[in-house]
């Protein structure tokens, strides 16, 4: 750039041509919004288990459950094939059934409310707080009826929901509190680790989440009763526990089916990978926070772009980083901004389409307009890449692409 040129000319030169319009993209290979970090020791842990006598229902499961329970200070952990199955288990353990209502957020993955439908219950959607994008406790309070059985707050992007308020509501109304913490492994709230705040807390180990087992999920809880129900549910409803059998004298082969469970068991191969990954959880979360600090600093200067607001009493573990492009500050819609970023080689995404606007939920009778803050948020958000393995060059690429798009579409 020629510093001797008058300012208005300099400004024009600084606006690079968007890749969408035929300019040179910031990157030639697409940077995904999230991905796992597998190292040699992870591979070795899986290989060791492959060579051992147990590839499922063996010792790696117990070790993994212990590692997750210890990392968040919970008494029990029950591993599942995936986070969705774990939520299904929690809904079962909570005793949700036909006629029961369960309140959750519309800004989440469909699994948060599908688990209620699996049990024949009715999901009820309450609006979000427009600052944190998390479920608003005051809106939830207004949705509680005598049919309400449970609350499922979601720690959206990794920032814990207002669990003190939800605990109070749950205690006041005798509700089960289930935390969808798929985004918040390693986060804390009022100095307490996520995993100790709800009656049951779900973590997911999908590759984009904080640690991975390929597919996998877990419920942590301090309740022995819930833990027992969860173990029963993940294995066909069958128990061999002598104290639970009606006819323990029958014989050593004997087992009983006490509930209609599923086969939702995690394999030892997955648990071995999970164990190995858990050793790096702190490092992964620290790196996510470092990237977020760089993003916050870089985007602070872009008028019209809202960066994630953080409540003082929360310490997010940052699953996602979401930028909100205030509609009236740009000449383009979110769709055009999204396409422009993709064209620059930035693997942006959108989290989430409000669940009740999905055709399946619409057919169940949920109406558009139910949660105005959630619907307004959906129109303006873009998720940008965030994962621990990102390099500083990757971060610079994202910032440069956002800069290009901002310069092009910003309404001065
Ligand atoms: C990932 C996720 C789940 C489900 O996890 P899976 O392991 O993919 O089944 C549930 N809720 C939220 C908010 C998630 O992000």
PDB file of C-alpha atoms in Angstrom, residues 132-294:
ATOM      1  CA  UNK A 132     -25.638 -14.926  26.286  1.00  0.00           C
ATOM      2  CA  UNK A 133     -27.786 -16.890  23.782  1.00  0.00           C
ATOM      3  CA  UNK A 134     -28.475 -19.313  26.649  1.00  0.00           C
ATOM      4  CA  UNK A 135     -31.932 -20.298  27.909  1.00  0.00           C
ATOM      5  CA  UNK A 136     -33.477 -17.420  29.910  1.00  0.00           C
ATOM      6  CA  UNK A 137     -34.539 -18.594  33.407  1.00  0.00           C
ATOM      7  CA  UNK A 138     -37.294 -15.986  33.655  1.00  0.00           C
ATOM      8  CA  UNK A 139     -38.885 -17.163  30.406  1.00  0.00           C
ATOM      9  CA  UNK A 140     -38.563 -20.741  31.644  1.00  0.00           C
ATOM     10  CA  UNK A 141     -40.338 -19.819  34.894  1.00  0.00           C
ATOM     11  CA  UNK A 142     -43.320 -18.600  32.867  1.00  0.00           C
ATOM     12  CA  UNK A 143     -43.525 -21.910  30.982  1.00  0.00           C
ATOM     13  CA  UNK A 144     -43.666 -24.167  34.045  1.00  0.00           C
ATOM     14  CA  UNK A 145     -47.017 -25.958  34.470  1.00  0.00           C
ATOM     15  CA  UNK A 146     -48.150 -28.800  36.711  1.00  0.00           C
ATOM     16  CA  UNK A 147     -47.136 -31.172  33.909  1.00  0.00           C
ATOM     17  CA  UNK A 148     -43.504 -29.958  33.823  1.00  0.00           C
ATOM     18  CA  UNK A 149     -41.164 -32.799  34.791  1.00  0.00           C
ATOM     19  CA  UNK A 150     -37.659 -31.639  33.883  1.00  0.00           C
ATOM     20  CA  UNK A 151     -35.530 -28.783  32.583  1.00  0.00           C
ATOM     21  CA  UNK A 152     -32.782 -29.253  29.995  1.00  0.00           C
ATOM     22  CA  UNK A 153     -30.648 -26.106  29.826  1.00  0.00           C
ATOM     23  CA  UNK A 154     -27.896 -26.173  27.199  1.00  0.00           C
ATOM     24  CA  UNK A 155     -24.439 -24.666  27.805  1.00  0.00           C
ATOM     25  CA  UNK A 156     -24.436 -23.059  24.385  1.00  0.00           C
ATOM     26  CA  UNK A 157     -20.970 -22.600  22.799  1.00  0.00           C
ATOM     27  CA  UNK A 158     -19.363 -23.755  26.084  1.00  0.00           C
ATOM     28  CA  UNK A 159     -20.650 -20.994  28.365  1.00  0.00           C
ATOM     29  CA  UNK A 160     -22.584 -22.597  31.241  1.00  0.00           C
ATOM     30  CA  UNK A 161     -26.260 -21.715  31.423  1.00  0.00           C
ATOM     31  CA  UNK A 162     -27.485 -19.858  34.531  1.00  0.00           C
ATOM     32  CA  UNK A 163     -27.443 -23.018  36.627  1.00  0.00           C
ATOM     33  CA  UNK A 164     -28.090 -21.291  39.960  1.00  0.00           C
ATOM     34  CA  UNK A 165     -31.404 -19.968  38.637  1.00  0.00           C
ATOM     35  CA  UNK A 166     -32.314 -23.330  37.086  1.00  0.00           C
ATOM     36  CA  UNK A 167     -31.409 -25.186  40.304  1.00  0.00           C
ATOM     37  CA  UNK A 168     -33.762 -22.871  42.211  1.00  0.00           C
ATOM     38  CA  UNK A 169     -36.592 -23.384  39.721  1.00  0.00           C
ATOM     39  CA  UNK A 170     -36.070 -27.157  39.776  1.00  0.00           C
ATOM     40  CA  UNK A 171     -36.118 -27.283  43.581  1.00  0.00           C
ATOM     41  CA  UNK A 172     -39.155 -25.009  43.847  1.00  0.00           C
ATOM     42  CA  UNK A 173     -41.185 -27.111  41.420  1.00  0.00           C
ATOM     43  CA  UNK A 174     -39.746 -30.601  42.041  1.00  0.00           C
ATOM     44  CA  UNK A 175     -38.181 -30.901  38.566  1.00  0.00           C
ATOM     45  CA  UNK A 176     -35.246 -32.991  37.378  1.00  0.00           C
ATOM     46  CA  UNK A 177     -32.398 -30.821  36.121  1.00  0.00           C
ATOM     47  CA  UNK A 178     -30.556 -32.278  33.118  1.00  0.00           C
ATOM     48  CA  UNK A 179     -27.692 -30.200  31.700  1.00  0.00           C
ATOM     49  CA  UNK A 180     -26.853 -30.586  28.035  1.00  0.00           C
ATOM     50  CA  UNK A 181     -23.134 -29.924  28.417  1.00  0.00           C
ATOM     51  CA  UNK A 182     -22.133 -31.233  24.982  1.00  0.00           C
ATOM     52  CA  UNK A 183     -20.374 -27.868  24.464  1.00  0.00           C
ATOM     53  CA  UNK A 184     -18.918 -27.343  27.916  1.00  0.00           C
ATOM     54  CA  UNK A 185     -16.604 -30.138  29.055  1.00  0.00           C
ATOM     55  CA  UNK A 186     -13.953 -28.393  31.167  1.00  0.00           C
ATOM     56  CA  UNK A 187     -16.016 -25.218  31.745  1.00  0.00           C
ATOM     57  CA  UNK A 188     -16.971 -23.837  35.136  1.00  0.00           C
ATOM     58  CA  UNK A 189     -19.720 -21.753  36.701  1.00  0.00           C
ATOM     59  CA  UNK A 190     -19.311 -19.726  39.893  1.00  0.00           C
ATOM     60  CA  UNK A 191     -16.027 -21.571  40.410  1.00  0.00           C
ATOM     61  CA  UNK A 192     -17.672 -25.001  40.139  1.00  0.00           C
ATOM     62  CA  UNK A 193     -16.981 -27.461  37.351  1.00  0.00           C
ATOM     63  CA  UNK A 194     -19.733 -28.323  34.892  1.00  0.00           C
ATOM     64  CA  UNK A 195     -20.760 -31.849  35.875  1.00  0.00           C
ATOM     65  CA  UNK A 196     -21.602 -30.951  39.468  1.00  0.00           C
ATOM     66  CA  UNK A 197     -24.373 -28.409  38.801  1.00  0.00           C
ATOM     67  CA  UNK A 198     -27.296 -30.525  37.562  1.00  0.00           C
ATOM     68  CA  UNK A 199     -28.894 -33.831  38.580  1.00  0.00           C
ATOM     69  CA  UNK A 200     -27.485 -35.351  35.393  1.00  0.00           C
ATOM     70  CA  UNK A 201     -25.007 -33.782  32.979  1.00  0.00           C
ATOM     71  CA  UNK A 202     -24.367 -34.977  29.429  1.00  0.00           C
ATOM     72  CA  UNK A 203     -21.058 -34.672  27.551  1.00  0.00           C
ATOM     73  CA  UNK A 204     -20.528 -35.646  23.901  1.00  0.00           C
ATOM     74  CA  UNK A 205     -17.333 -36.993  22.369  1.00  0.00           C
ATOM     75  CA  UNK A 206     -18.116 -36.333  18.715  1.00  0.00           C
ATOM     76  CA  UNK A 207     -14.904 -35.293  16.869  1.00  0.00           C
ATOM     77  CA  UNK A 208     -15.767 -31.574  16.899  1.00  0.00           C
ATOM     78  CA  UNK A 209     -16.246 -31.580  20.688  1.00  0.00           C
ATOM     79  CA  UNK A 210     -13.524 -31.063  23.332  1.00  0.00           C
ATOM     80  CA  UNK A 211     -12.215 -34.628  23.310  1.00  0.00           C
ATOM     81  CA  UNK A 212     -13.280 -37.433  21.016  1.00  0.00           C
ATOM     82  CA  UNK A 213     -14.060 -41.145  21.039  1.00  0.00           C
ATOM     83  CA  UNK A 214     -15.215 -41.094  17.392  1.00  0.00           C
ATOM     84  CA  UNK A 215     -18.806 -41.280  18.551  1.00  0.00           C
ATOM     85  CA  UNK A 216     -19.505 -41.269  22.247  1.00  0.00           C
ATOM     86  CA  UNK A 217     -21.297 -39.670  25.142  1.00  0.00           C
ATOM     87  CA  UNK A 218     -21.588 -39.859  28.909  1.00  0.00           C
ATOM     88  CA  UNK A 219     -23.830 -38.864  31.792  1.00  0.00           C
ATOM     89  CA  UNK A 220     -22.228 -37.767  35.040  1.00  0.00           C
ATOM     90  CA  UNK A 221     -24.272 -37.646  38.234  1.00  0.00           C
ATOM     91  CA  UNK A 222     -23.948 -37.720  42.016  1.00  0.00           C
ATOM     92  CA  UNK A 223     -27.016 -39.942  42.319  1.00  0.00           C
ATOM     93  CA  UNK A 224     -26.469 -43.672  42.686  1.00  0.00           C
ATOM     94  CA  UNK A 225     -30.095 -44.270  41.736  1.00  0.00           C
ATOM     95  CA  UNK A 226     -29.743 -42.406  38.432  1.00  0.00           C
ATOM     96  CA  UNK A 227     -26.425 -44.134  37.698  1.00  0.00           C
ATOM     97  CA  UNK A 228     -28.077 -47.545  38.205  1.00  0.00           C
ATOM     98  CA  UNK A 229     -30.967 -46.664  35.889  1.00  0.00           C
ATOM     99  CA  UNK A 230     -28.565 -45.348  33.260  1.00  0.00           C
ATOM    100  CA  UNK A 231     -26.524 -48.564  33.313  1.00  0.00           C
ATOM    101  CA  UNK A 232     -29.697 -50.632  32.999  1.00  0.00           C
ATOM    102  CA  UNK A 233     -30.960 -48.513  30.106  1.00  0.00           C
ATOM    103  CA  UNK A 234     -27.768 -48.686  28.051  1.00  0.00           C
ATOM    104  CA  UNK A 235     -27.772 -52.490  28.138  1.00  0.00           C
ATOM    105  CA  UNK A 236     -31.280 -53.685  27.144  1.00  0.00           C
ATOM    106  CA  UNK A 237     -32.688 -53.043  30.611  1.00  0.00           C
ATOM    107  CA  UNK A 238     -30.859 -56.196  31.706  1.00  0.00           C
ATOM    108  CA  UNK A 239     -29.116 -56.576  35.062  1.00  0.00           C
ATOM    109  CA  UNK A 240     -26.903 -59.245  36.602  1.00  0.00           C
ATOM    110  CA  UNK A 241     -26.527 -57.327  39.857  1.00  0.00           C
ATOM    111  CA  UNK A 242     -27.445 -59.947  42.550  1.00  0.00           C
ATOM    112  CA  UNK A 243     -29.104 -57.383  44.818  1.00  0.00           C
ATOM    113  CA  UNK A 244     -31.485 -56.380  42.016  1.00  0.00           C
ATOM    114  CA  UNK A 245     -32.608 -59.871  40.934  1.00  0.00           C
ATOM    115  CA  UNK A 246     -36.004 -61.252  41.943  1.00  0.00           C
ATOM    116  CA  UNK A 247     -34.644 -64.851  41.794  1.00  0.00           C
ATOM    117  CA  UNK A 248     -30.910 -64.629  42.619  1.00  0.00           C
ATOM    118  CA  UNK A 249     -30.867 -68.360  43.482  1.00  0.00           C
ATOM    119  CA  UNK A 250     -31.661 -69.342  39.858  1.00  0.00           C
ATOM    120  CA  UNK A 251     -28.025 -69.872  38.814  1.00  0.00           C
ATOM    121  CA  UNK A 252     -24.790 -68.242  37.665  1.00  0.00           C
ATOM    122  CA  UNK A 253     -26.138 -67.685  34.100  1.00  0.00           C
ATOM    123  CA  UNK A 254     -29.125 -65.839  35.391  1.00  0.00           C
ATOM    124  CA  UNK A 255     -29.983 -62.252  34.540  1.00  0.00           C
ATOM    125  CA  UNK A 256     -33.184 -60.276  34.447  1.00  0.00           C
ATOM    126  CA  UNK A 257     -34.664 -57.663  32.167  1.00  0.00           C
ATOM    127  CA  UNK A 258     -36.309 -54.965  34.263  1.00  0.00           C
ATOM    128  CA  UNK A 259     -36.968 -52.237  31.719  1.00  0.00           C
ATOM    129  CA  UNK A 260     -37.123 -51.766  27.971  1.00  0.00           C
ATOM    130  CA  UNK A 261     -33.561 -50.592  27.455  1.00  0.00           C
ATOM    131  CA  UNK A 262     -31.387 -50.364  24.349  1.00  0.00           C
ATOM    132  CA  UNK A 263     -27.945 -51.461  23.282  1.00  0.00           C
ATOM    133  CA  UNK A 264     -26.250 -48.120  23.845  1.00  0.00           C
ATOM    134  CA  UNK A 265     -22.892 -49.447  25.055  1.00  0.00           C
ATOM    135  CA  UNK A 266     -19.645 -47.722  24.167  1.00  0.00           C
ATOM    136  CA  UNK A 267     -16.870 -50.064  22.983  1.00  0.00           C
ATOM    137  CA  UNK A 268     -13.517 -50.395  24.763  1.00  0.00           C
ATOM    138  CA  UNK A 269     -11.826 -49.177  21.574  1.00  0.00           C
ATOM    139  CA  UNK A 270     -13.673 -45.873  21.940  1.00  0.00           C
ATOM    140  CA  UNK A 271     -13.090 -45.709  25.690  1.00  0.00           C
ATOM    141  CA  UNK A 272      -9.349 -46.324  25.181  1.00  0.00           C
ATOM    142  CA  UNK A 273      -9.235 -43.386  22.780  1.00  0.00           C
ATOM    143  CA  UNK A 274     -11.252 -41.327  25.249  1.00  0.00           C
ATOM    144  CA  UNK A 275      -8.866 -42.159  28.093  1.00  0.00           C
ATOM    145  CA  UNK A 276      -5.900 -41.093  26.058  1.00  0.00           C
ATOM    146  CA  UNK A 277      -7.685 -37.885  24.968  1.00  0.00           C
ATOM    147  CA  UNK A 278      -8.711 -37.006  28.547  1.00  0.00           C
ATOM    148  CA  UNK A 279      -5.022 -36.606  29.415  1.00  0.00           C
ATOM    149  CA  UNK A 280      -4.957 -33.606  27.089  1.00  0.00           C
ATOM    150  CA  UNK A 281      -8.301 -32.024  28.013  1.00  0.00           C
ATOM    151  CA  UNK A 282      -6.742 -29.154  29.992  1.00  0.00           C
ATOM    152  CA  UNK A 283      -4.306 -28.416  27.190  1.00  0.00           C
ATOM    153  CA  UNK A 284      -7.118 -28.490  24.594  1.00  0.00           C
ATOM    154  CA  UNK A 285      -9.310 -26.107  26.611  1.00  0.00           C
ATOM    155  CA  UNK A 286      -6.377 -23.747  27.276  1.00  0.00           C
ATOM    156  CA  UNK A 287      -5.628 -23.584  23.549  1.00  0.00           C
ATOM    157  CA  UNK A 288      -9.291 -22.888  22.737  1.00  0.00           C
ATOM    158  CA  UNK A 289      -9.235 -19.988  25.218  1.00  0.00           C
ATOM    159  CA  UNK A 290      -6.039 -18.653  23.643  1.00  0.00           C
ATOM    160  CA  UNK A 291      -7.603 -18.648  20.165  1.00  0.00           C
ATOM    161  CA  UNK A 292     -10.713 -16.938  21.532  1.00  0.00           C
ATOM    162  CA  UNK A 293      -8.577 -14.189  23.117  1.00  0.00           C
ATOM    163  CA  UNK A 294      -6.963 -13.580  19.723  1.00  0.00           C
TER     164      UNK A 294
END
